[in-house]
Structure formats: structure tokens, C-alpha cells
Amino acid sequence: MITPLLAAPEALGAPAVSLPPVHAGFDYQIGQAYTPPAGVRVVTRDHEAPPATGLYNICYINAFQVQPGAEGQWDADLLLRDGSGKVVYDDGWGEALLDLRTADKRQRVAAKVGGWIDGCANKGFQGVEPDNYDSYTRSRGLLSSGAAKSYITLLAERSHSRGLAIAQKNTSELAGSRAQIGLDFAVAEECGAYSECGDYTAAFGSNVIVIEYTKKGLSKACASWGGQLSIVRRDVNVSPAGSSGYVRQTC
């Protein structure tokens, strides 16, 4: 039986939220859901997938950027545009950035993403992982860290109102603001490879989930944090079990 720590939501009267158990078997299934391997107690799945029965489930949402080809699902003025009116993309993944420069736009984006958060709660997820918190670093100077923090604060309030814990995804440079914003735990990609795991534990204690994508990164994370944090190595495409590209290793 899972008995995770509890975090108190900011809003008075909001339901209590449960944090993922620390130093627990974890699997990252945002590419496609599949039967979790033996020993897994925590799993992250896309918000369109069902949660895994009997586990602590984290609901993945692409909260700061737009899935490739989905630009038409957003109001045109909510896509970040440069001075010539061209949409700004995260070139690494082909994802349009969302425009968070004004309070009004942040509210409108949060309203749409909030619908996904509600869906996560309705399905039975216990936590939510809003990805691309660091999109401001890829915005060609158009977005600020302050706008990112203001926006994710809205998502934290929405999550807590639905009884969901909310993760800080990456963005170690903003970990010190987690209490002010209301973020409950961290999901850190390659913090072992880049020697950043300590930046997250300084803010979140042991409530940190680590995903590595290389043997070296896994080795470094396990050597320093294997007795304290939840750590897994996955292939970068997070392929499902049984597929040719599937990789999953633990400490």
C-alpha cells in the first residue's frame, strides 16, 4: 500500500494532495502506456492515457509548448511570435512556444491547460507534471522567468484545487522559488549527467524523480543519489516495452 507524504495546498479548504513515495521504483511512460515492470510504484503517463492500477500516477502535460502539428488547437494570438509575426519554435522538438507575456494571456493559456489538469484528476491521477517550464530559455529573449513562474503558479493552484500534487519539471535555476509558487516535487531529466541533482534536493529534499538517458548519466546519478532518490534510465524517445528502441535500467 502506498503511503506517500502529504503536501498542504495553498487554497484554504482545497483537498489535501499526496506526494509520490520517495526512493521508489519509477517508470516514465509518456511515449505510450504499457504494463509497468515489477517493482514500480510510481509511473508518469500522458494525460490522454489511463492511470496504472494500484500505483502512484503522475499525469504528463505539455504546458508551455504546443505538440507538433497542434498549433490550430490554440488561438492564434496565444502562440509566441517574433517581431516579424513568425511563430517561435523549440527547434529541438518542433514545438511552438506559448505566449505568456501578459497576465491575460497567461490566464487564457492556464484555462485551456487547466482543462487537461481536470481530466487528470477525473481519471484518478495523483500528480501532474507540466513540461517545458524552461521554455523561456528558448524564446529568443521574448519570455522571462518571471512570466513562467506566474503562469505555473496558476497551474499549481488549479492542480491543488483538484487534489493533485504538481511537479517542477527541470529548470533547476528556479528551484529556489518552489515554495513561493506551490510546487510539491521535482522531475529532473539528466540531473546526474549534468551534476544538477543537488540543486533539486536543496529545494525538494528527497522528493525528486530522476530520468537519465545515457549509461554515464545513470551511473553518476546512482553513485551520488541512488540511496535517496527515485532514478531510472529510459531511451530518449521513451519507447514502450517490447519495441526495438526500448531501454529501461535502474540503480
Short mmCIF file of N, CA, C and O in Angstrom, two decimals, residues 8 107 241 251:
data_model
loop_
_atom_site.label_atom_id
_atom_site.label_comp_id
_atom_site.label_asym_id
_atom_site.label_seq_id
_atom_site.Cartn_x
_atom_site.Cartn_y
_atom_site.Cartn_z
N ALA A 8 0.36 20.35 1.84
CA ALA A 8 -0.82 21.17 2.08
C ALA A 8 -1.04 22.12 0.92
O ALA A 8 -0.17 22.93 0.62
N GLN A 107 -3.60 33.75 -18.22
CA GLN A 107 -4.89 33.24 -17.73
C GLN A 107 -5.58 32.39 -18.79
O GLN A 107 -6.15 31.33 -18.49
N ALA A 241 7.63 -0.80 -23.81
CA ALA A 241 8.25 -2.11 -23.64
C ALA A 241 7.89 -3.00 -24.81
O ALA A 241 6.76 -3.00 -25.30
N CYS A 251 19.11 1.74 -10.78
CA CYS A 251 20.34 1.60 -9.98
C CYS A 251 20.50 0.17 -9.49
O CYS A 251 19.52 -0.50 -9.19
#
